[in-house]
Amino acid sequence: MDLINKVLERIKPSEEEHKRTIQLAKNVIDELKSLLDDIDAEPMLVGSVAKGTNLKNADVDIFIRYSPKYDRSTIEKKTIELGKKILKNPLVNYAEHPYVRGKFEDVDFEIVPCYRVEESNRKITSVDRTPFHTEFILKNLREWQRDEVRLLKQFLKGIGIYGAEARVEGFSGYLTELLVIKFGTFMDVLKNAQRWKRKTHISLDNTKKDFESPLIFIDPVDPNRNVASAVSIDNYSLLIFSSREFLKNPNEKFFFPGQYKEFDLRKIDERGTKILHIWMKRPQVVDDILFPQIRKFARYLSENLVEFSITKIGYYVDNNVHLIIESYYHDLPPLMVHEGPPVWSKNSEEFIKKWKGRAFNGPYIMNGKFFADIERRNRKIEDAIMKLISSGSIGKDLDKLKETIVFSRDPSTIDLKELSRVLDYRFPWEL
Amino acid sequence: MDLINKVLERIKPSEEEHKRTIQLAKNVIDELKSLLDDIDAEPMLVGSVAKGTNLKNADVDIFIRYSPKYDRSTIEKKTIELGKKILKNPLVNYAEHPYVRGKFEDVDFEIVPCYRVEESNRKITSVDRTPFHTEFILKNLREWQRDEVRLLKQFLKGIGIYGAEARVEGFSGYLTELLVIKFGTFMDVLKNAQRWKRKTHISLDNTKKDFESPLIFIDPVDPNRNVASAVSIDNYSLLIFSSREFLKNPNEKFFFPGQYKEFDLRKIDERGTKILHIWMKRPQVVDDILFPQIRKFARYLSENLVEFSITKIGYYVDNNVHLIIESYYHDLPPLMVHEGPPVWSKNSEEFIKKWKGRAFNGPYIMNGKFFADIERRNRKIEDAIMKLISSGSIGKDLDKLKETIVFSRDPSTIDLKELSRVLDYRFPWEL
């Protein structure tokens, strides 16, 4: 297929880039080796470069495998020290444990500490598994399939679901490689994916184990692990649908989508809905910690603001964390029907005492329970949200910055491209 | 208790009234006997007058017990013919079967056909059981307890739950008598009722059989029947609560409540809600047929108008059937979030074809399903109701008159006392 070749040309590293990357990786490893000196540890190239499945300008992942005799903080400190010595503009990131990102010449490197473990399933930390993954793929992915992996990666990137990190909740590189090993080619993966139902179990050796996720791919190097555990229901669904659409109408747009245009605010009048923009300072934590909190926050609001008839909640992050809430209403009427205890319950006396004479109406009886029509405390959506924030947690790090929350009912304060994504969603290949 | 004597004085027929009623009943029976001639049937006095538990100015119930050899239409025709001959201003009512109401001198009589059955539980029609009930009460209710029954009847009347007919969904005379037989006195019934929970099983001989109703009183003359089957959950609850309140603060108001005042329409602004008044011609059917239909209609609306945030539905009947609906909104925004099929379902193609380009936004994917933000068809509550009425049944007899439906958003078209009952409910003893 012409399309496939055209895409490959754009995404596959040239022979020259490839050779140079390998050479630079070697240099980094050599430097690390000499600096590690008599420490019982060896640096190794892992990840997509090691496996030959890298896209152009991929990060190079170097893991330092330490003897388990060292404790965690020792290997972390040592790795940071070495990384800072070798890489330019080094940045320490904190994931499961800290690692160093930086440039070696003009190429991005990551130097990550892990433990040398004998068997892959005697897990110490989850990154300890990575060398086994690299080894497994090198053994089981045929050379001609490397381009198939690249195509699948770019397809997933194009539809916005490549990466297992919390920001994306999508498909990791390793999962992509396993899918190609399982089904053969990029097209075969899509042909299979288009037929996936509510839940899909995959393994290379017919191991079957259930997990909560919609997609389950048993890790061949650790049968107790689901490689696809990060994949959210929405991203899983999107792969099913985009596979179907791509196979009907193969198209470069799936790999290289366009961008959202700015939202035309006049469309809000047509919709007849209200927009609330909430923002607060972005906590100084990594995305893997931040995004689950934002999602929890959004879910907490949408579950507890039902009376305002929420139609959409979206979010985006820059120096601030932004929430976009579309709802039917910003203000509720004074009256609220307040449900009390059953007539035969002990607490009913208390309910009557509390509301008698203080309610618009009642207490009265309906279906065996007392009710009263009382005055609503928080009629404005902003007040209702502040009440929710003060009475429940919105996540450890967001909580600390809740004093910085700002509300605006004026949608023009929102990044209008982000507003398009929320109110005028298009599938990436339609952009 | 002084209160009890004061109440009895107002509700108990005088010796003179009593004697006269019995005499008139005798006269009616004698006339019926002579008119029945060689028909195999005998008239008999039943009901509260027969049992000596009647309130002042009670109807006198005369049943004509026919031999089972006659078919239904024969005994009905004969009874109507005789009733019309004997009673002044005779009116034929249609309940389970037709009967005649009318005056004999200045007293209200009902003449009702039934079958002579050998055992009470060999049921032919449900009124056939009535003579057995009369017999049972005469045998088992002590004479001094008759006033206790009268007090309980008046109490139930006062709080609006006396009568098993569909309009009331309350306590029949027979149930009232059985409660006094079971618990002893009026006060004992209340002392028991105040402690009733979600469900109450009562019988005179410890028979236990379950029924759907909240209150179950096994009929001593037919253990397969629940005498309290008509009692609604709200009326059951009201008896529990009013017993509690009466025992704390015994008061004539429980027996003789006041009336609702006209609703002050300015209070609607305070509540911040919208009132919709719907009315249609009253179908020419008896209350026992009409009221279940009205309730079904009201329930159908309240279940299907959720988006308008219904806070109350009430109804009343005069020459028209009136519904009063209080809600937060009369008009909804144009946009509606329309839920489609799961991404992996066969119908999803169809959903996409249908809404692509026709929706404000979408189709998009959420939690594995397609959704689209589409334009709402019925934004006005009146349109939504007309849609519901045309797509579902609101009851056989209401259906026939649905062309006569009128809507008004102006609450001043409502009977303002009825509006008070709906929006400013008070317990009867507080009126």
XYZ file of C-alpha atoms in Angstrom, chain A residues 179-417:
239
model
C 0.119 -6.854 19.518
C 2.224 -7.119 16.370
C 3.818 -10.364 17.594
C 0.331 -11.706 18.309
C -1.458 -10.669 15.128
C 1.381 -10.344 12.586
C 1.133 -6.948 10.948
C -0.153 -3.450 11.613
C -3.185 -4.159 9.424
C -3.829 -7.460 11.194
C -3.898 -5.706 14.553
C -6.512 -3.283 13.236
C -8.535 -6.055 11.628
C -8.657 -7.772 14.981
C -9.256 -4.661 17.034
C -12.282 -3.610 14.998
C -14.062 -6.738 16.229
C -13.257 -6.376 19.921
C -16.259 -6.346 22.243
C -16.802 -5.114 25.791
C -13.763 -7.005 27.022
C -10.830 -8.599 25.229
C -8.450 -11.229 26.565
C -5.193 -11.745 24.679
C -2.096 -13.751 25.465
C 0.655 -15.372 23.434
C 0.282 -18.782 25.041
C -3.439 -18.930 25.871
C -2.902 -18.052 29.509
C -6.224 -16.643 30.672
C -6.434 -14.454 33.732
C -8.999 -11.789 34.404
C -8.302 -8.158 35.229
C -10.544 -5.134 35.651
C -9.411 -3.487 32.416
C -11.349 -3.678 29.149
C -8.204 -4.892 27.365
C -6.113 -7.656 28.851
C -2.811 -8.719 27.324
C -1.007 -11.169 29.595
C 2.660 -10.237 29.921
C 4.669 -13.158 28.479
C 7.443 -12.468 30.980
C 5.051 -12.223 33.955
C 1.675 -13.983 33.660
C 0.353 -12.074 36.682
C 0.567 -8.779 34.884
C -1.764 -7.182 32.361
C 0.377 -5.198 29.909
C -2.737 -3.235 28.876
C -3.800 -2.239 32.378
C -3.320 1.455 31.622
C -5.705 1.449 28.652
C -8.882 3.305 29.602
C -12.305 2.255 28.393
C -12.468 5.337 26.175
C -9.109 4.672 24.548
C -9.952 1.020 24.111
C -13.215 2.019 22.444
C -11.447 4.571 20.293
C -9.058 1.935 18.943
C -11.993 -0.304 18.043
C -13.775 2.498 16.260
C -10.750 3.991 14.535
C -9.680 0.550 13.299
C -13.089 0.154 11.735
C -12.938 3.604 10.190
C -9.369 3.250 8.949
C -10.074 -0.092 7.288
C -13.068 1.414 5.508
C -11.165 4.486 4.471
C -7.370 4.260 4.906
C -6.036 7.727 5.173
C -2.918 9.573 6.288
C -5.026 11.665 8.682
C -5.174 8.750 11.091
C -1.393 8.971 11.493
C -1.036 12.721 11.236
C -4.203 14.438 12.401
C -4.904 18.143 12.157
C -5.486 20.487 15.043
C -8.560 21.918 16.692
C -9.604 25.365 15.581
C -10.635 27.965 18.097
C -14.190 27.496 19.278
C -16.733 29.914 17.881
C -18.346 31.260 21.041
C -21.577 32.072 19.235
C -22.246 28.346 19.123
C -22.883 28.399 22.864
C -26.040 30.416 22.292
C -27.256 27.770 19.870
C -26.599 25.057 22.416
C -28.397 27.109 25.061
C -26.073 25.853 27.764
C -23.875 27.530 30.366
C -20.114 27.310 30.506
C -18.117 27.498 33.697
C -14.352 27.860 33.592
C -12.482 26.865 36.733
C -8.780 27.123 37.113
C -6.180 26.790 39.819
C -2.402 26.714 40.050
C -0.787 23.620 38.614
C 0.774 21.650 41.469
C 4.504 20.963 40.961
C 4.131 17.214 40.540
C 4.667 14.962 37.533
C 1.832 14.246 35.114
C 1.501 10.678 36.370
C 0.498 12.058 39.731
C -1.359 15.121 38.497
C -3.677 13.656 35.877
C -5.340 11.007 38.035
C -6.120 13.774 40.530
C -7.627 16.011 37.867
C -9.767 13.166 36.589
C -10.890 12.333 40.106
C -11.739 15.995 40.659
C -13.761 16.130 37.440
C -15.588 12.921 38.286
C -16.309 14.148 41.819
C -17.878 17.300 40.417
C -19.909 15.583 37.729
C -21.285 13.100 40.251
C -22.215 15.769 42.756
C -23.515 18.573 40.580
C -26.286 16.499 39.027
C -28.889 19.151 39.790
C -27.125 21.639 37.545
C -27.488 19.089 34.720
C -23.869 18.767 33.712
C -23.546 17.912 30.025
C -19.731 17.931 29.715
C -16.629 18.181 31.831
C -13.261 18.654 30.184
C -9.859 19.718 31.428
C -6.486 20.870 30.229
C -3.235 21.800 31.864
C -0.773 24.612 31.287
C 0.711 26.609 34.157
C -2.713 26.131 35.628
C -5.107 23.238 35.851
C -8.263 24.147 33.943
C -11.707 22.583 34.133
C -14.425 23.333 31.614
C -17.938 22.524 32.791
C -20.914 22.761 30.499
C -24.300 22.537 32.188
C -27.905 23.530 31.679
C -27.897 25.798 34.691
C -25.617 28.018 36.717
C -28.275 28.934 39.254
C -30.881 26.725 40.874
C -34.227 27.779 42.341
C -34.448 28.496 46.085
C -36.625 25.480 46.792
C -35.148 22.058 47.324
C -37.073 18.884 48.123
C -35.288 17.407 51.096
C -35.774 13.709 51.794
C -36.068 12.682 55.410
C -36.276 9.368 57.266
C -39.127 6.843 57.047
C -42.132 7.677 59.197
C -41.423 4.622 61.356
C -37.782 5.502 61.966
C -36.496 6.855 65.244
C -34.918 9.877 63.592
C -38.191 11.091 62.207
C -38.981 13.132 65.326
C -35.730 14.976 64.886
C -36.400 15.670 61.219
C -39.782 17.141 62.045
C -38.398 19.284 64.826
C -35.663 20.538 62.551
C -37.850 21.587 59.631
C -41.234 22.383 61.179
C -41.823 26.067 60.536
C -38.458 26.494 58.835
C -39.390 24.858 55.538
C -41.308 26.364 52.641
C -43.628 23.421 53.068
C -43.813 20.315 55.184
C -42.638 18.081 56.659
C -45.051 15.975 54.669
C -45.246 12.251 53.918
C -44.503 10.637 50.572
C -44.061 6.905 50.039
C -43.636 6.314 53.732
C -40.961 8.953 54.210
C -40.943 12.462 55.547
C -39.961 15.227 53.168
C -39.674 18.965 53.475
C -39.419 21.660 50.826
C -36.511 23.623 52.202
C -34.380 26.534 51.143
C -31.329 25.544 49.144
C -27.997 26.575 50.607
C -25.887 26.720 47.473
C -27.890 28.008 44.571
C -24.910 29.148 42.504
C -22.793 26.468 40.878
C -19.634 28.145 42.185
C -20.929 27.913 45.754
C -21.911 24.301 45.263
C -18.410 23.527 43.971
C -16.680 25.357 46.831
C -18.863 23.384 49.240
C -17.826 20.123 47.571
C -14.175 21.103 47.645
C -14.258 22.020 51.301
C -16.158 18.914 52.358
C -14.305 16.326 50.270
C -10.811 15.762 48.950
C -10.013 16.608 45.344
C -6.643 14.883 45.518
C -3.635 15.428 47.731
C -1.822 17.958 45.569
C -4.834 19.812 44.204
C -6.139 20.150 47.760
C -3.078 22.167 48.715
C -3.780 24.725 46.021
C -7.528 24.977 46.360
C -7.166 28.527 47.676
C -6.028 29.520 44.180
C -9.281 28.463 42.502
C -10.828 31.024 40.180
C -14.250 30.772 38.527
C -15.419 32.425 35.361
C -18.779 32.198 33.665
C -17.241 33.895 30.668
C -16.048 31.201 28.240
C -13.658 33.617 26.542
C -11.204 33.048 29.409
C -10.770 29.473 28.153
C -8.151 28.339 25.631
C -10.544 28.204 22.699
C -8.851 25.231 21.051
